[in-house]
Short mmCIF file of C-alpha atoms (C1' of nucleotides) in Angstrom, two decimals:
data_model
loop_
_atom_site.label_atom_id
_atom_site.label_comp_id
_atom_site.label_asym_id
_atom_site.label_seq_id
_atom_site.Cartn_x
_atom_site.Cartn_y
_atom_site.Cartn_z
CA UNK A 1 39.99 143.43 19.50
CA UNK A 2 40.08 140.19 17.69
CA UNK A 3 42.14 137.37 19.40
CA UNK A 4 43.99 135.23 16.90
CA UNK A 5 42.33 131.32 16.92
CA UNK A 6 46.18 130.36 18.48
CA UNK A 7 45.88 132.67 21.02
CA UNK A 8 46.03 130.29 23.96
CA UNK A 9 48.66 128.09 22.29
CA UNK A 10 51.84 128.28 24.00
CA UNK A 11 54.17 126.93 21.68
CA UNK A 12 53.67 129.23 18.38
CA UNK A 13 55.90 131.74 17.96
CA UNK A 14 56.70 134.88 15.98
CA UNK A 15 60.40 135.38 14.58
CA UNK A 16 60.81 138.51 13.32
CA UNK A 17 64.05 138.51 10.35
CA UNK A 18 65.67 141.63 9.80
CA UNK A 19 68.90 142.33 7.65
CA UNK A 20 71.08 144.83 8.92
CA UNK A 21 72.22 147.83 7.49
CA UNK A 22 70.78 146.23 4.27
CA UNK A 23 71.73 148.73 2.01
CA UNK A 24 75.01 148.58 2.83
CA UNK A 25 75.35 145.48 3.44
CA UNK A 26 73.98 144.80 -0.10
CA UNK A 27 76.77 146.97 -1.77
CA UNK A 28 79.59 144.86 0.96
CA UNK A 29 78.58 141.61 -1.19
CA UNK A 30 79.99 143.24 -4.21
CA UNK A 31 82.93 145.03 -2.78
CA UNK A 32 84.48 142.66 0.02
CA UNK A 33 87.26 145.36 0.41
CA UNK A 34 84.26 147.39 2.44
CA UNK A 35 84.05 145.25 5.01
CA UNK A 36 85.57 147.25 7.90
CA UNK A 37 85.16 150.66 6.43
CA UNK A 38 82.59 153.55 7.44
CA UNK A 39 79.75 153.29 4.47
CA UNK A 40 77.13 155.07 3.86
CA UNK A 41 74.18 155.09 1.24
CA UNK A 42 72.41 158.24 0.02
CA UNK A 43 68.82 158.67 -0.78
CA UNK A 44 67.32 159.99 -4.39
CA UNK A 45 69.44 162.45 -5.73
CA UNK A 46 71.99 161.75 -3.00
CA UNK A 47 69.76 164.46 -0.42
CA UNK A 48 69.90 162.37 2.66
CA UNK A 49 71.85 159.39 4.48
CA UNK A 50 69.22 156.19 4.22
CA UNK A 51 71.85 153.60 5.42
CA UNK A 52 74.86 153.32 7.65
CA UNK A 53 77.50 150.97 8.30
CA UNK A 54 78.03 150.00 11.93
CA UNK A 55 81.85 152.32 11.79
CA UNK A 56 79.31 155.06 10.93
CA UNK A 57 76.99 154.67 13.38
CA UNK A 58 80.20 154.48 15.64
CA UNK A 59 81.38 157.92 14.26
CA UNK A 60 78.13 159.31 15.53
CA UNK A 61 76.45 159.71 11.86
CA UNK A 62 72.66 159.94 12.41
CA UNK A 63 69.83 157.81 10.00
CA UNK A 64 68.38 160.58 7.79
CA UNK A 65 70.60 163.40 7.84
CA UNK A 66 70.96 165.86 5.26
CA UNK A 67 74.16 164.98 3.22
CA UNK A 68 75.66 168.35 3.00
CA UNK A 69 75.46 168.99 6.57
CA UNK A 70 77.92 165.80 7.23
CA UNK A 71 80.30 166.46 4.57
CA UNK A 72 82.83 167.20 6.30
CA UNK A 73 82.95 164.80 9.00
CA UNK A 74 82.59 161.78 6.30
CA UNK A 75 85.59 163.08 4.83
CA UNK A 76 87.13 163.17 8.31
CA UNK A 77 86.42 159.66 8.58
CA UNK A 78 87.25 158.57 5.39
CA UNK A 79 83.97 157.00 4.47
CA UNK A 80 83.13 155.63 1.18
CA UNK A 81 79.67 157.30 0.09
CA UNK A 82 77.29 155.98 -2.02
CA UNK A 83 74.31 156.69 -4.18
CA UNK A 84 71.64 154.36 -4.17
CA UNK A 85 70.57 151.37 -6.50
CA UNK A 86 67.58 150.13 -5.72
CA UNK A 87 67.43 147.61 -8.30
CA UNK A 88 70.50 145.57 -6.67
CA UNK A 89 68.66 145.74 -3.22
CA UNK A 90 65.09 144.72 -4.83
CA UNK A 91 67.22 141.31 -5.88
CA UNK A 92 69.12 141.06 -2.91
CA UNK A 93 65.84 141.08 -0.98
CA UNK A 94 63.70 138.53 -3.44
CA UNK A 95 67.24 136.06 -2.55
CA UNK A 96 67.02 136.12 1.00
CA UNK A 97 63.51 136.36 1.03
CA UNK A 98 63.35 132.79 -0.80
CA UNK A 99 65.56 131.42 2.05
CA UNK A 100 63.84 132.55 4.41
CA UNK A 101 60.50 130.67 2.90
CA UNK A 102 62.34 127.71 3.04
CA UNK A 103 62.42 127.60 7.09
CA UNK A 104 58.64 128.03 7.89
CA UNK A 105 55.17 127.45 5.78
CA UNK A 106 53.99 130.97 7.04
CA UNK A 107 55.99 133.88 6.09
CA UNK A 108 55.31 137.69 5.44
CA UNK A 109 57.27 140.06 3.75
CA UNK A 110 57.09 143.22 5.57
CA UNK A 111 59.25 145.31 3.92
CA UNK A 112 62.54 145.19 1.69
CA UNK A 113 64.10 143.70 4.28
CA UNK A 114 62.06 142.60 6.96
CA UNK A 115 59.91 139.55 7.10
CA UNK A 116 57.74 137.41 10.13
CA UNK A 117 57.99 133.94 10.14
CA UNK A 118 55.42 131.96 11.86
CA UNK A 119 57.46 128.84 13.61
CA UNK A 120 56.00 126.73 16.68
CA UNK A 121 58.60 124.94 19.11
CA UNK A 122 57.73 122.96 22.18
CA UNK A 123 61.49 123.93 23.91
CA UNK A 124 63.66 127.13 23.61
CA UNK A 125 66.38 125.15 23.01
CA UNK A 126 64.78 124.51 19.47
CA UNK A 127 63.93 128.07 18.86
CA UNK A 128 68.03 128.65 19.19
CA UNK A 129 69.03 125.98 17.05
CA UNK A 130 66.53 126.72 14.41
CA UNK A 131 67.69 130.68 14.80
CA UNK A 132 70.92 129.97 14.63
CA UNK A 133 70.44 127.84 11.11
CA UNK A 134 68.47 130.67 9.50
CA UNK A 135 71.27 133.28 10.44
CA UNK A 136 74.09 131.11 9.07
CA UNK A 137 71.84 129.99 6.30
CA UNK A 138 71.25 133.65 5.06
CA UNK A 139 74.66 134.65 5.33
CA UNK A 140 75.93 131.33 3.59
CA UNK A 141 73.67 131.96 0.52
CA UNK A 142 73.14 135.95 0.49
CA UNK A 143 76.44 136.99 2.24
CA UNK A 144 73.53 139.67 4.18
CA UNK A 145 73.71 139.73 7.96
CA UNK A 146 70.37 139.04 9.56
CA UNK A 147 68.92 139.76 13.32
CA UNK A 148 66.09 137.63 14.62
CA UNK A 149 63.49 138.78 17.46
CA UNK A 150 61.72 135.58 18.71
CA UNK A 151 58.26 136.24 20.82
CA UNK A 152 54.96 135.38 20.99
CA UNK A 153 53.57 138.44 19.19
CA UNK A 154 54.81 140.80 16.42
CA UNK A 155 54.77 143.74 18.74
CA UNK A 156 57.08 141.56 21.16
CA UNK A 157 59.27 139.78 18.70
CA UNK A 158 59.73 143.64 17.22
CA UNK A 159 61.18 144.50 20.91
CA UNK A 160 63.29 141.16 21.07
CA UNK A 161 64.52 142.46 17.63
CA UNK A 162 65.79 145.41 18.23
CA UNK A 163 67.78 143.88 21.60
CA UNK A 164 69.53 141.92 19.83
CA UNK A 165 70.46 145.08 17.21
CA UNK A 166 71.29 147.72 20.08
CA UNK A 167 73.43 144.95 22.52
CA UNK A 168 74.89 142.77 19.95
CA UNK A 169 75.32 139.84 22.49
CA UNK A 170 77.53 137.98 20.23
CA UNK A 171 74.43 136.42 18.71
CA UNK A 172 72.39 137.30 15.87
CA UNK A 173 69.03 136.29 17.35
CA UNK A 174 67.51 137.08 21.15
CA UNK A 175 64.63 135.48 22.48
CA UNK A 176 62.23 137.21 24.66
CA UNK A 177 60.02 134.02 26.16
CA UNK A 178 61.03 134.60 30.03
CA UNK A 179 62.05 137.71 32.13
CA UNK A 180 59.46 139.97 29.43
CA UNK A 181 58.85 142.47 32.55
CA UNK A 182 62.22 143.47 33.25
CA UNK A 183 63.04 143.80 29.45
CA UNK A 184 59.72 146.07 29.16
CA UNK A 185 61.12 148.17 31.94
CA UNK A 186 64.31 149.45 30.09
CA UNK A 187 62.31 150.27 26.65
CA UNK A 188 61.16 153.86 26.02
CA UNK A 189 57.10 153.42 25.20
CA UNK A 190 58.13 155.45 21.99
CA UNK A 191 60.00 152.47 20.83
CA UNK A 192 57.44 150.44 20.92
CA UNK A 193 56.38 149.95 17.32
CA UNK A 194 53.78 151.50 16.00
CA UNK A 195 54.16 154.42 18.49
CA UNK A 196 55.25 157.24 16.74
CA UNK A 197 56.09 160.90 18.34
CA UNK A 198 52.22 161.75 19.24
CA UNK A 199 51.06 158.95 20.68
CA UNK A 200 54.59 159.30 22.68
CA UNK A 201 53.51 162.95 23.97
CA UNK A 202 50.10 161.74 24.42
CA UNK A 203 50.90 158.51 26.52
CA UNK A 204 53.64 160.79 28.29
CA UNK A 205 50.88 162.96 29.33
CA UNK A 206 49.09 159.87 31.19
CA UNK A 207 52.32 159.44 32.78
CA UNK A 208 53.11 156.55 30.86
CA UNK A 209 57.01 156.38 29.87
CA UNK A 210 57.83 152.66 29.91
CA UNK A 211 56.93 149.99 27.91
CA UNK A 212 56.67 148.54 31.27
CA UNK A 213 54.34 151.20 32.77
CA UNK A 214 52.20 150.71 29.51
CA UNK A 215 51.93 147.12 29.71
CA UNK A 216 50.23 147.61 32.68
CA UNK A 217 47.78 150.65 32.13
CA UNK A 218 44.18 150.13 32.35
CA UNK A 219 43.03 148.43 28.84
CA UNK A 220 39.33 149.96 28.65
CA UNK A 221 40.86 153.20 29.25
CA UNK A 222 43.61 153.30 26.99
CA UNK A 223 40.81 151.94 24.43
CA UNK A 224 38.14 154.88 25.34
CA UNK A 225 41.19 157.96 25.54
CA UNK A 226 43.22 156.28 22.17
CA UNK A 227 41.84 153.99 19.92
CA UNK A 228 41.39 150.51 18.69
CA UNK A 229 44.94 150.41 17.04
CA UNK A 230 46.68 152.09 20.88
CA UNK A 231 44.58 148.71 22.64
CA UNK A 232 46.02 146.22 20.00
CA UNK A 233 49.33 147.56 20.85
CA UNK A 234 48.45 146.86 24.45
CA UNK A 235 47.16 143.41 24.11
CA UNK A 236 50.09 142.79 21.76
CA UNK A 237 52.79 143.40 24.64
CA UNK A 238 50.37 140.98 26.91
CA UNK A 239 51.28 138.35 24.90
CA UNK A 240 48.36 137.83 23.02
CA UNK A 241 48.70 138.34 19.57
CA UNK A 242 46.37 140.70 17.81
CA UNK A 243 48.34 141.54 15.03
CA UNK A 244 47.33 138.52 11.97
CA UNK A 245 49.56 137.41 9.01
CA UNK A 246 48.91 138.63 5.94
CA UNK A 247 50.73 135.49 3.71
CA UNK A 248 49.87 136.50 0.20
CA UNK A 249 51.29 139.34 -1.21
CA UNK A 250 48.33 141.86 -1.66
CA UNK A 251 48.07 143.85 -5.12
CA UNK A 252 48.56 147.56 -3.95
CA UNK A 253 46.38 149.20 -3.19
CA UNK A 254 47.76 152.63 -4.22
CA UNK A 255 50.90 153.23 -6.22
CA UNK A 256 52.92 156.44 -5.45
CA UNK A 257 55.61 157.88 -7.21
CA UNK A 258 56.94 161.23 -6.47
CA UNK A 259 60.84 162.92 -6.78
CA UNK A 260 62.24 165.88 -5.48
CA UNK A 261 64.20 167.37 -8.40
CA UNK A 262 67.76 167.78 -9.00
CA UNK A 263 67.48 171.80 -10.07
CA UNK A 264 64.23 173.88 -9.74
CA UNK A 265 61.74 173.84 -12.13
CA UNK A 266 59.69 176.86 -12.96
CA UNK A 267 57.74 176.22 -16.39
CA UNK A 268 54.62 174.43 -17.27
CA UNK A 269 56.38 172.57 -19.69
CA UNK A 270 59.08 170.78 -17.77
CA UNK A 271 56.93 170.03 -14.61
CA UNK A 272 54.53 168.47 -16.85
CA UNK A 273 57.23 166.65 -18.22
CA UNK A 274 58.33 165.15 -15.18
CA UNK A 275 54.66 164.63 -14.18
CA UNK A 276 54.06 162.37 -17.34
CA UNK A 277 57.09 160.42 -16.38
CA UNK A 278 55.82 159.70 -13.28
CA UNK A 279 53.11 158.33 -15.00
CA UNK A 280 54.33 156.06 -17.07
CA UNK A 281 56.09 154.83 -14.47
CA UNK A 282 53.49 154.52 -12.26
CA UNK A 283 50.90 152.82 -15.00
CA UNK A 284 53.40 150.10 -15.32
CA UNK A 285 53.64 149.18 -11.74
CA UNK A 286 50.22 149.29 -12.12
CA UNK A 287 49.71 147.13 -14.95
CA UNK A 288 52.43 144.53 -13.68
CA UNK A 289 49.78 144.02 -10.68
CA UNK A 290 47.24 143.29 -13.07
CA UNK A 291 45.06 146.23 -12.20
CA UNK A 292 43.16 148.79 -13.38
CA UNK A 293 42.80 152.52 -11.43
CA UNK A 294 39.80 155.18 -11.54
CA UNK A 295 41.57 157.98 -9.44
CA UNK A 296 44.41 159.70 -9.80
CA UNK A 297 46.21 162.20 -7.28
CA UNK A 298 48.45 164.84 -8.42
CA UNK A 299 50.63 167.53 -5.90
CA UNK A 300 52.75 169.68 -6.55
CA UNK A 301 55.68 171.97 -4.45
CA UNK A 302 58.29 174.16 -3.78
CA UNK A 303 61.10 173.67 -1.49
CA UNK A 304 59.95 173.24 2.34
CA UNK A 305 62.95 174.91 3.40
CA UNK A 306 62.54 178.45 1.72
CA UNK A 307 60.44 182.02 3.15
CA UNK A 308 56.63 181.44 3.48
CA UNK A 309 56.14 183.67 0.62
CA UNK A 310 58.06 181.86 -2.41
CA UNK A 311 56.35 178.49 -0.30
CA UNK A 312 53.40 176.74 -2.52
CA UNK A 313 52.12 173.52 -2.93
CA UNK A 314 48.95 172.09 -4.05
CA UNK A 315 47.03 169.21 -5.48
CA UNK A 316 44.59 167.31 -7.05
CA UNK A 317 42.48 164.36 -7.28
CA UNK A 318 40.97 163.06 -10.21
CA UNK A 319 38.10 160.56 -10.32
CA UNK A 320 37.22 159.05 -14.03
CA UNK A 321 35.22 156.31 -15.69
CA UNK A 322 36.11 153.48 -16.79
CA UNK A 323 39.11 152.16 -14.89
CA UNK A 324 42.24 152.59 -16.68
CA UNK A 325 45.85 151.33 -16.98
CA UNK A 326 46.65 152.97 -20.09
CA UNK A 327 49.61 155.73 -19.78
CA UNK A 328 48.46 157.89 -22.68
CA UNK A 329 44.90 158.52 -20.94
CA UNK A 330 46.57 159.17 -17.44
CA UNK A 331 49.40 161.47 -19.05
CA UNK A 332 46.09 163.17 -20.56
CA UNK A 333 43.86 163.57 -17.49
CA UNK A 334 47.55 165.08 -15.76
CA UNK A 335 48.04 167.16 -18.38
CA UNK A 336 44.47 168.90 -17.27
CA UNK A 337 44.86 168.16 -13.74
CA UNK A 338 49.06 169.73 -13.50
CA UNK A 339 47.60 172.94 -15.36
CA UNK A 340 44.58 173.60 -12.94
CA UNK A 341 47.24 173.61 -10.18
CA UNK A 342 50.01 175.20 -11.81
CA UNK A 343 51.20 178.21 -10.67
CA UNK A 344 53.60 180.44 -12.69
CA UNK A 345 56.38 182.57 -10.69
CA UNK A 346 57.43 179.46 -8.21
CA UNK A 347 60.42 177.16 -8.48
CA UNK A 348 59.14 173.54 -7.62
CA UNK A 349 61.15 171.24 -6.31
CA UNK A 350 59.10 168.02 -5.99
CA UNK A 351 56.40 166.57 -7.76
CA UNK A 352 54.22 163.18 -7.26
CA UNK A 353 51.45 160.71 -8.45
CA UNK A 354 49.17 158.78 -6.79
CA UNK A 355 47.17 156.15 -8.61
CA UNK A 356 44.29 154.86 -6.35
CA UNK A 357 41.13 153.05 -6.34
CA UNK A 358 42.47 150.57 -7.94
CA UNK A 359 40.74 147.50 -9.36
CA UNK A 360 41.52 144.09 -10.70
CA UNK A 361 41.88 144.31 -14.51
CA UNK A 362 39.63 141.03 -14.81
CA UNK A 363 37.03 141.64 -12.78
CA UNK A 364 36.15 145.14 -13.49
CA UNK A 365 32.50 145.97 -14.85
CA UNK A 366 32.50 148.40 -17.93
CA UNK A 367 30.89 151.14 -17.87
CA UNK A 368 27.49 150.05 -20.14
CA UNK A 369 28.33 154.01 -22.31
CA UNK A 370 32.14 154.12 -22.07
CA UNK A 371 34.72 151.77 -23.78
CA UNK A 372 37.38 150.77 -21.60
CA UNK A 373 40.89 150.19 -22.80
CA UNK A 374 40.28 148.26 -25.86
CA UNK A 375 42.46 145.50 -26.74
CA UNK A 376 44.66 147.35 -28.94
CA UNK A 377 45.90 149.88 -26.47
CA UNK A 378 46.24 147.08 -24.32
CA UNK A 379 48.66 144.95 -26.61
CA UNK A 380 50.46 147.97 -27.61
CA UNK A 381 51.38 149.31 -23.72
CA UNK A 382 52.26 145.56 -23.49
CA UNK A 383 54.41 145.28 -26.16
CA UNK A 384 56.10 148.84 -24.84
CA UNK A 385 56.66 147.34 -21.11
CA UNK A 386 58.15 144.35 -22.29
CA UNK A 387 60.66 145.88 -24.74
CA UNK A 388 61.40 148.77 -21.48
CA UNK A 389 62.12 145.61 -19.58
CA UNK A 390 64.23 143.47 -21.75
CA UNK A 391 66.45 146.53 -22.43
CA UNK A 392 66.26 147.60 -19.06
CA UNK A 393 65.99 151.21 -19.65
CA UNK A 394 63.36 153.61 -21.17
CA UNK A 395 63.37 152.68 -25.02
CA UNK A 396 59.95 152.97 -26.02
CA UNK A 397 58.27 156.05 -24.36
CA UNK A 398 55.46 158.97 -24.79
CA UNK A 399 56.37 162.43 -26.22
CA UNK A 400 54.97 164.18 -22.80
CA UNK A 401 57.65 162.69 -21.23
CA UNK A 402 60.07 165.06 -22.82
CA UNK A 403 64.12 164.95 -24.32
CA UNK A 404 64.95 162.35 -21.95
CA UNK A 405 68.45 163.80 -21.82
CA UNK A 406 67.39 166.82 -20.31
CA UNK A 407 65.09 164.57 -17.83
CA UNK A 408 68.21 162.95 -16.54
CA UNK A 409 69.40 166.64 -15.64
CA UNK A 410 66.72 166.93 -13.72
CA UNK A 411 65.81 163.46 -12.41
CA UNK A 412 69.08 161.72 -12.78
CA UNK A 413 69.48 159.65 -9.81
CA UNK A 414 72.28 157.96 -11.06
CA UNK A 415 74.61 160.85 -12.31
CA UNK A 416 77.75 160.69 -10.67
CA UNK A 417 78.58 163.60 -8.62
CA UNK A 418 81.88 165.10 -9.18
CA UNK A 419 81.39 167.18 -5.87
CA UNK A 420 82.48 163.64 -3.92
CA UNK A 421 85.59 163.09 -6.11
CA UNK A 422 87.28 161.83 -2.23
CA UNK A 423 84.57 159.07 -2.37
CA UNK A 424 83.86 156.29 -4.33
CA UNK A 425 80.35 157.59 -6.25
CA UNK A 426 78.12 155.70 -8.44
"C1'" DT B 1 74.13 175.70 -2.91
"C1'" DC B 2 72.72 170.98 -0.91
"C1'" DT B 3 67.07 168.19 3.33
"C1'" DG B 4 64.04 160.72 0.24
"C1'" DG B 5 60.32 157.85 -1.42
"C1'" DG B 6 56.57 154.53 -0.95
"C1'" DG B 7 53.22 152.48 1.62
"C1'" DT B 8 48.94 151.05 5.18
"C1'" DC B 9 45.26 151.71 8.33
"C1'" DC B 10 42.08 154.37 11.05
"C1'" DT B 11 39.10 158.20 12.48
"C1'" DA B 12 36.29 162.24 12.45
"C1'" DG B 13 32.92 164.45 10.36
"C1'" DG B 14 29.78 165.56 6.54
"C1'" DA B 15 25.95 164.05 3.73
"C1'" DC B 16 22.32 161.41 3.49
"C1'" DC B 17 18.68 157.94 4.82
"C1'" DC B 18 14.53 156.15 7.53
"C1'" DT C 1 6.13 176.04 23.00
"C1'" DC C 2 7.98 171.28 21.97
"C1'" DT C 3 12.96 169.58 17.79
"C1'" DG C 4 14.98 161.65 18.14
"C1'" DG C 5 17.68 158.12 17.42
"C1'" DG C 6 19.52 155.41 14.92
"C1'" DG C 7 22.15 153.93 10.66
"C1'" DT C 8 25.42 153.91 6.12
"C1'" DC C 9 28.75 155.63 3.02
"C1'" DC C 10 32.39 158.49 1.71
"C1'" DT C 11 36.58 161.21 2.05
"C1'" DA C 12 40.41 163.99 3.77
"C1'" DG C 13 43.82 163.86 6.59
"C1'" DG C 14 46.31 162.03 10.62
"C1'" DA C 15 49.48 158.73 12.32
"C1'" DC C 16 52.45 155.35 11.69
"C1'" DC C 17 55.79 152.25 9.25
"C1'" DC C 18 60.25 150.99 6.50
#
DNA sequence: TCTGGGGTCCTAGGACCC
DNA sequence: TCTGGGGTCCTAGGACCC
């Protein structure tokens, strides 16, 4: 277990910034008519509810439920449904992101809208006020809602976090500095984060059940019958942070990209279609980052919820030399690597890639008997990602990709869905 | 009929070495 | 007959997160 060098300081703390309901609260900015109405926001090809409104939560609609199964009861409630745009919430979270860097020197962005701010204050009475600003501040400039948890550690400040979510006392931020026991008491140890539904059985069997009772298990034992990531957790809720910042954005360090389909697909042809536009996709991210990647992971799959005998899946990794960022040799090596695992007779449903192993495009060694990309292919897939990005849509793309017409039949995301004609669909 | 997508980190165990 | 005790590197897959 390493001890962070402030570890002893008593005045550093961790705030922990959290928008709520952000994808909803996203598509509020642009329609203030929302405000008090049940919302909800759909996943990829509108399969599953990603993001509620507080009325929905109300009307007892659960996080990650299967659209169809809820129908009904969102037409009961009159709720406006919505597909998703992740573009809008990628630029609502870069703006209240940069506000956020304006209240503190250390800052990480955890995820699309979550980040840890690193803030020191000798009295709580400062940690309110300086709460208070960054709430108002968001919502001023953004017009998102924010929750702040306030602790000593990110494991706490995740606790005082989600207090101030589930009991709404009026203010957007809680602090949890004083009284930590009796807080610790009321929380299930599965809520603790980075607990997920084993280590929940597991610490259940130990007779463990609070975050409380886990607090104040034996450290060398939880270390010797979990592991070092269980103790962390432990020394976390002690107050003594284990968990460090990680301030610069790291290049990824593998870049997925995977869809379920709209219809079945059953030919070669059409999976590897979709497979190559995964690609392409997937190079770009790749060569936005700057980097270059020598493996590449292909699967394959059927719908989980059919018989075990139409049920397949399968997949592939792919090592190569040199590095690459080009699409057309990817596309290539998936076009081998898709056929190997192709299976004729099943209706797939979902398809990914997985770039990994990847490298920075500057410092990678060639190969002394291979070329790498030479500069050519490199201005050209240049050229290609900057015209895609000015016109903000596929202009320029590769042949495997297929009639991109009939890829929007079965990849459209954005198609509106007549089915929902009682809600407002994008 | 209809069930998301994109990540990170860690560990166990195999292969190999001296 | 008797069969050590380290160590490294790699990878697949588990577990967790949003």
């Amino acid at each position: 277990v390493v001890l962070s060098e402030n570890s002893n300081c008593s005045n550093t703390y961790i705030a922990l910034v959290d928008c709520n309901n952000f994808y909803v609260s996203c598509e509020r900015v642009f329609n203030p008519a929302w405000a008090k109405r049940p919302i909800v926001v759909l996943s990829n090809n509108d399969g599953c509810i990603v993001s509620r409104s507080e009325e929905a939560k109300q009307a007892g609609i659960p996080m990650g439920a299967p659209l169809f199964k809820y129908k009904h009861h969102l037409k009961a409630i009159n709720a406006i449904v919505l597909s998703s745009n992740y573009k809008l919430y990628g630029e609502m979270s870069e703006r209240v992101m940069n506000v956020l860097s304006t209240f503190t020197n250390t800052m990480e962005i955890y995820s699309v809208d979550e980040a840890w701010l690193q803030v020191s204050a000798r009295k709580i009475s400062q940690l309110e006020e300086y709460a208070q600003d960054i709430v108002q501040t968001v919502q001023k400039n953004t017009g998102i809602p924010i929750s702040i948890g306030i602790a000593k550690t990110k494991v706490l400040a995740k606790i005082a976090n989600r207090i101030c979510k589930k009991e709404r006392n009026e203010s957007q931020f809680f602090i949890l500095d004083t009284n930590i026991d009796s807080i610790l008491e009321r929380i299930d140890v599965g809520d603790i984060w980075g607990i997920g539904r084993n280590l929940k059985r597991r610490l259940h069997q130990e007779n463990i059940y609070t975050a409380l009772d886990f607090k104040n298990s034996n450290p060398s034992y939880i270390r010797k019958k979990f592991s070092i990531v269980v103790s962390r957790l432990l020394h976390e809720l002690k107050g003594l942070p284990c968990l460090g910042f990680e301030k610069v954005s790291n290049p990824r360090k593998q870049i997925i990209v995977s869809r379920s389909f709209k219809t079945r697909i059953i030919d070669f042809e059409s999976l590897f279609e979709a497979v190559a536009t995964f690609i392409a996709s997937a190079s770009q991210k790749l060569r936005t980052q700057q980097s270059l990647c020598k493996a590449l992971h292909i699967s394959i799959r059927t719908s989980r919820h059919v018989n075990a005998e139409s049920f397949y899946q399968n997949s592939l990794t792919v090592r190569f030399e040199p590095a690459t960022a080009h699409t057309s040799k990817l596309i290539q090596i998936a076009q081998e690597a898709t056929a190997q695992i192709y299976k004729p007779g099943f209706e797939y449903a979902k398809a990914g890639v997985c770039l990994s192993e990847i490298v920075p495009n500057q410092a990678y060694q060639l190969n002394f008997f291979h070329e790498g990309d030479t500069s050519k292919e490199i201005i050209l897939e240049r050229i290609c990602d900057h015209i895609n990005k000015k016109f903000d849509q596929k202009v320029i793309y590769y042949a495997a990709l297929g009639n991109p017409e009939a890829r929007k039949v079965t990849l459209a995301k954005l198609r509106p869905s007549k089915k929902w004609d009682l809600y407002t669909v994008r």
